[in-house]
Amino acid sequence: MKKLFTAPMSKSAVPLSLILLLAGFLALSFGLPVIAPFSLAIAGFISLYILFGKKGISYTFSKPQKIVSTYFAGLIGAYIFAGVGILITKILLRSSPNSNPVADGMTLFGLLKTIPMLLGEELITIILLIIIANLLGGTRKALIVAVIISTLIFGFLHLPTYDWNFAQVIFIIAAARIPFTLASLRSDSLYTGLLIHITYDWIIFILVILSHH
């Protein structure tokens, strides 16, 4: 995946890639019949292809390195970051986090539908990161900037879900996102971040389901 930071990228395809990702996100957000759960993921795959060709997909989904240690470190880190974010939001900012309506209405069957949706979330975040890092030269500083910007955008995309609570999406949602991204970077594969993201969300969803019974 990290090869794409310095690989030849079709800069002319960047605007179209961003438009596709936005269209995929809107289709998901507005629940477009049938295609909604898959829309963002589909847009992500197309974006990678028009930006880098087949290598864009193969490099992004390369065989993960150090997957076991990275997976557990990322999962634990995500909960720690989210926990600290909750304390900051509640105590320092005196803001009450809103519940996730998706989690509140979740069923065991519904868990399966989240897989392509979470894949789409991983793709849009990592693609934005790759585009920014590549445009800035693929240096370490470029990567840091790319991680910060893509993380914030990931958080802001959740604003409608959490009733436009900026504190929540920055200090909780975006904060929990950081270990997902770092795990994908360390393992050099989107697979690792995706696996952590699915586990992270599913644990929360299952706990919500159990609390309703």
GROMACS .gro file of C-alpha atoms in nm:
model
  213
    1MET     CA    1   0.000   0.000   0.000
    2LYS     CA    2   0.281   0.241   0.089
    3LYS     CA    3   0.421   0.206  -0.261
    4LEU     CA    4   0.131   0.420  -0.380
    5PHE     CA    5   0.269   0.722  -0.189
    6THR     CA    6   0.537   0.761  -0.454
    7ALA     CA    7   0.389   0.564  -0.745
    8PRO     CA    8   0.288   0.746  -1.065
    9MET     CA    9  -0.064   0.878  -1.005
   10SER     CA   10  -0.302   1.021  -1.263
   11LYS     CA   11  -0.341   1.370  -1.121
   12SER     CA   12  -0.606   1.448  -1.380
   13ALA     CA   13  -0.814   1.164  -1.232
   14VAL     CA   14  -0.808   1.308  -0.879
   15PRO     CA   15  -1.115   1.533  -0.923
   16LEU     CA   16  -1.316   1.246  -1.073
   17SER     CA   17  -1.202   1.018  -0.792
   18LEU     CA   18  -1.322   1.267  -0.531
   19ILE     CA   19  -1.655   1.307  -0.710
   20LEU     CA   20  -1.702   0.930  -0.720
   21LEU     CA   21  -1.624   0.898  -0.349
   22LEU     CA   22  -1.869   1.178  -0.268
   23ALA     CA   23  -2.137   1.013  -0.482
   24GLY     CA   24  -2.077   0.681  -0.309
   25PHE     CA   25  -2.100   0.844   0.031
   26LEU     CA   26  -2.423   1.025  -0.055
   27ALA     CA   27  -2.578   0.704  -0.192
   28LEU     CA   28  -2.492   0.534   0.136
   29SER     CA   29  -2.610   0.824   0.350
   30PHE     CA   30  -2.947   0.855   0.177
   31GLY     CA   31  -3.004   0.479   0.167
   32LEU     CA   32  -3.025   0.437  -0.210
   33PRO     CA   33  -3.223   0.113  -0.260
   34VAL     CA   34  -3.015  -0.205  -0.303
   35ILE     CA   35  -2.687  -0.031  -0.378
   36ALA     CA   36  -2.650   0.178  -0.060
   37PRO     CA   37  -2.439  -0.066   0.149
   38PHE     CA   38  -2.202  -0.121  -0.143
   39SER     CA   39  -2.193   0.226  -0.301
   40LEU     CA   40  -1.893   0.368  -0.116
   41ALA     CA   41  -1.687   0.050  -0.159
   42ILE     CA   42  -1.765   0.041  -0.532
   43ALA     CA   43  -1.665   0.407  -0.565
   44GLY     CA   44  -1.345   0.328  -0.377
   45PHE     CA   45  -1.239   0.046  -0.609
   46ILE     CA   46  -1.313   0.255  -0.918
   47SER     CA   47  -1.118   0.547  -0.771
   48LEU     CA   48  -0.812   0.333  -0.705
   49TYR     CA   49  -0.825   0.201  -1.059
   50ILE     CA   50  -0.852   0.536  -1.233
   51LEU     CA   51  -0.576   0.680  -1.013
   52PHE     CA   52  -0.321   0.398  -1.036
   53GLY     CA   53  -0.459   0.125  -1.260
   54LYS     CA   54  -0.467  -0.235  -1.137
   55LYS     CA   55  -0.170  -0.169  -0.906
   56GLY     CA   56  -0.384   0.071  -0.708
   57ILE     CA   57  -0.607  -0.215  -0.597
   58SER     CA   58  -0.338  -0.482  -0.562
   59TYR     CA   59  -0.105  -0.258  -0.358
   60THR     CA   60  -0.386  -0.136  -0.132
   61PHE     CA   61  -0.500  -0.492  -0.064
   62SER     CA   62  -0.154  -0.648  -0.043
   63LYS     CA   63  -0.073  -0.931   0.199
   64PRO     CA   64  -0.061  -0.780   0.550
   65GLN     CA   65   0.268  -0.775   0.741
   66LYS     CA   66   0.284  -0.834   1.118
   67ILE     CA   67  -0.093  -0.873   1.116
   68VAL     CA   68  -0.147  -1.041   1.456
   69SER     CA   69   0.044  -0.792   1.672
   70THR     CA   70  -0.078  -0.499   1.462
   71TYR     CA   71  -0.440  -0.616   1.484
   72PHE     CA   72  -0.449  -0.641   1.863
   73ALA     CA   73  -0.249  -0.322   1.915
   74GLY     CA   74  -0.480  -0.136   1.679
   75LEU     CA   75  -0.798  -0.270   1.837
   76ILE     CA   76  -0.688  -0.192   2.191
   77GLY     CA   77  -0.556   0.145   2.080
   78ALA     CA   78  -0.888   0.234   1.917
   79TYR     CA   79  -1.080   0.172   2.239
   80ILE     CA   80  -0.823   0.366   2.442
   81PHE     CA   81  -0.833   0.662   2.204
   82ALA     CA   82  -1.213   0.657   2.202
   83GLY     CA   83  -1.223   0.631   2.582
   84VAL     CA   84  -0.994   0.930   2.626
   85GLY     CA   85  -1.202   1.115   2.367
   86ILE     CA   86  -1.519   1.046   2.563
   87LEU     CA   87  -1.361   1.190   2.878
   88ILE     CA   88  -1.245   1.501   2.691
   89THR     CA   89  -1.587   1.547   2.532
   90LYS     CA   90  -1.783   1.499   2.854
   91ILE     CA   91  -1.559   1.656   3.118
   92LEU     CA   92  -1.359   1.925   2.943
   93LEU     CA   93  -1.600   2.024   2.668
   94ARG     CA   94  -1.917   1.943   2.865
   95SER     CA   95  -2.077   1.787   2.558
   96SER     CA   96  -2.293   1.476   2.572
   97PRO     CA   97  -2.210   1.222   2.299
   98ASN     CA   98  -2.507   1.116   2.089
   99SER     CA   99  -2.593   0.752   2.029
  100ASN     CA  100  -2.548   0.591   1.690
  101PRO     CA  101  -2.893   0.526   1.535
  102VAL     CA  102  -2.741   0.242   1.332
  103ALA     CA  103  -2.627   0.071   1.651
  104ASP     CA  104  -2.962   0.132   1.823
  105GLY     CA  105  -3.148  -0.049   1.545
  106MET     CA  106  -2.889  -0.318   1.485
  107THR     CA  107  -2.977  -0.687   1.447
  108LEU     CA  108  -2.755  -0.990   1.409
  109PHE     CA  109  -2.843  -1.006   1.039
  110GLY     CA  110  -2.773  -0.636   1.010
  111LEU     CA  111  -2.414  -0.697   1.119
  112LEU     CA  112  -2.342  -0.862   0.785
  113LYS     CA  113  -2.465  -0.554   0.597
  114THR     CA  114  -2.207  -0.343   0.778
  115ILE     CA  115  -1.914  -0.528   0.618
  116PRO     CA  116  -1.932  -0.358   0.275
  117MET     CA  117  -2.019  -0.030   0.446
  118LEU     CA  118  -1.711  -0.045   0.667
  119LEU     CA  119  -1.502  -0.148   0.367
  120GLY     CA  120  -1.625   0.169   0.198
  121GLU     CA  121  -1.529   0.377   0.501
  122GLU     CA  122  -1.179   0.228   0.499
  123LEU     CA  123  -1.142   0.287   0.127
  124ILE     CA  124  -1.248   0.651   0.132
  125THR     CA  125  -1.014   0.727   0.423
  126ILE     CA  126  -0.712   0.545   0.281
  127ILE     CA  127  -0.766   0.677  -0.072
  128LEU     CA  128  -0.776   1.034   0.058
  129LEU     CA  129  -0.460   0.962   0.255
  130ILE     CA  130  -0.286   0.817  -0.051
  131ILE     CA  131  -0.389   1.108  -0.275
  132ILE     CA  132  -0.264   1.369  -0.027
  133ALA     CA  133   0.060   1.185   0.052
  134ASN     CA  134   0.129   1.132  -0.318
  135LEU     CA  135   0.058   1.493  -0.416
  136LEU     CA  136   0.288   1.615  -0.137
  137GLY     CA  137   0.576   1.395  -0.250
  138GLY     CA  138   0.534   1.084  -0.038
  139THR     CA  139   0.767   1.206   0.238
  140ARG     CA  140   0.727   1.140   0.610
  141LYS     CA  141   0.592   1.491   0.662
  142ALA     CA  142   0.351   1.439   0.373
  143LEU     CA  143   0.227   1.118   0.535
  144ILE     CA  144   0.169   1.292   0.870
  145VAL     CA  145  -0.033   1.565   0.699
  146ALA     CA  146  -0.226   1.302   0.502
  147VAL     CA  147  -0.310   1.104   0.817
  148ILE     CA  148  -0.436   1.416   0.997
  149ILE     CA  149  -0.649   1.541   0.708
  150SER     CA  150  -0.797   1.201   0.617
  151THR     CA  151  -0.873   1.131   0.984
  152LEU     CA  152  -1.057   1.461   1.027
  153ILE     CA  153  -1.254   1.405   0.706
  154PHE     CA  154  -1.350   1.058   0.832
  155GLY     CA  155  -1.481   1.219   1.149
  156PHE     CA  156  -1.669   1.493   0.966
  157LEU     CA  157  -1.840   1.237   0.742
  158HIS     CA  158  -2.005   1.107   1.061
  159LEU     CA  159  -2.153   1.444   1.157
  160PRO     CA  160  -2.505   1.361   1.027
  161THR     CA  161  -2.496   1.029   1.215
  162TYR     CA  162  -2.418   1.197   1.546
  163ASP     CA  163  -2.651   1.495   1.510
  164TRP     CA  164  -2.373   1.737   1.408
  165ASN     CA  165  -2.185   1.699   1.734
  166PHE     CA  166  -1.842   1.832   1.629
  167ALA     CA  167  -1.677   1.749   1.962
  168GLN     CA  168  -1.790   1.389   1.935
  169VAL     CA  169  -1.678   1.329   1.577
  170ILE     CA  170  -1.338   1.491   1.637
  171PHE     CA  171  -1.243   1.363   1.980
  172ILE     CA  172  -1.418   1.023   1.973
  173ILE     CA  173  -1.492   0.910   1.616
  174ALA     CA  174  -1.183   1.059   1.451
  175ALA     CA  175  -0.964   0.965   1.748
  176ALA     CA  176  -1.070   0.600   1.726
  177ARG     CA  177  -0.994   0.617   1.352
  178ILE     CA  178  -0.623   0.685   1.407
  179PRO     CA  179  -0.529   0.329   1.515
  180PHE     CA  180  -0.718   0.187   1.214
  181THR     CA  181  -0.504   0.396   0.980
  182LEU     CA  182  -0.178   0.333   1.165
  183ALA     CA  183  -0.248  -0.041   1.158
  184SER     CA  184  -0.298  -0.035   0.780
  185LEU     CA  185   0.025   0.161   0.742
  186ARG     CA  186   0.225  -0.069   0.970
  187SER     CA  187   0.095  -0.384   0.799
  188ASP     CA  188   0.111  -0.219   0.456
  189SER     CA  189  -0.241  -0.335   0.378
  190LEU     CA  190  -0.595  -0.204   0.409
  191TYR     CA  191  -0.703  -0.551   0.522
  192THR     CA  192  -0.567  -0.494   0.874
  193GLY     CA  193  -0.743  -0.163   0.932
  194LEU     CA  194  -1.063  -0.310   0.793
  195LEU     CA  195  -1.047  -0.613   1.023
  196ILE     CA  196  -0.990  -0.389   1.325
  197HIS     CA  197  -1.271  -0.156   1.219
  198ILE     CA  198  -1.516  -0.444   1.180
  199THR     CA  199  -1.421  -0.594   1.516
  200TYR     CA  200  -1.437  -0.256   1.690
  201ASP     CA  201  -1.785  -0.177   1.556
  202TRP     CA  202  -1.922  -0.529   1.595
  203ILE     CA  203  -1.828  -0.546   1.963
  204ILE     CA  204  -2.018  -0.222   2.021
  205PHE     CA  205  -2.314  -0.335   1.807
  206ILE     CA  206  -2.337  -0.674   1.981
  207LEU     CA  207  -2.329  -0.511   2.323
  208VAL     CA  208  -2.615  -0.281   2.214
  209ILE     CA  209  -2.814  -0.581   2.081
  210LEU     CA  210  -2.762  -0.770   2.408
  211SER     CA  211  -2.865  -0.468   2.614
  212HIS     CA  212  -3.201  -0.467   2.436
  213HIS     CA  213  -3.280  -0.822   2.544
   0.00000   0.00000   0.00000
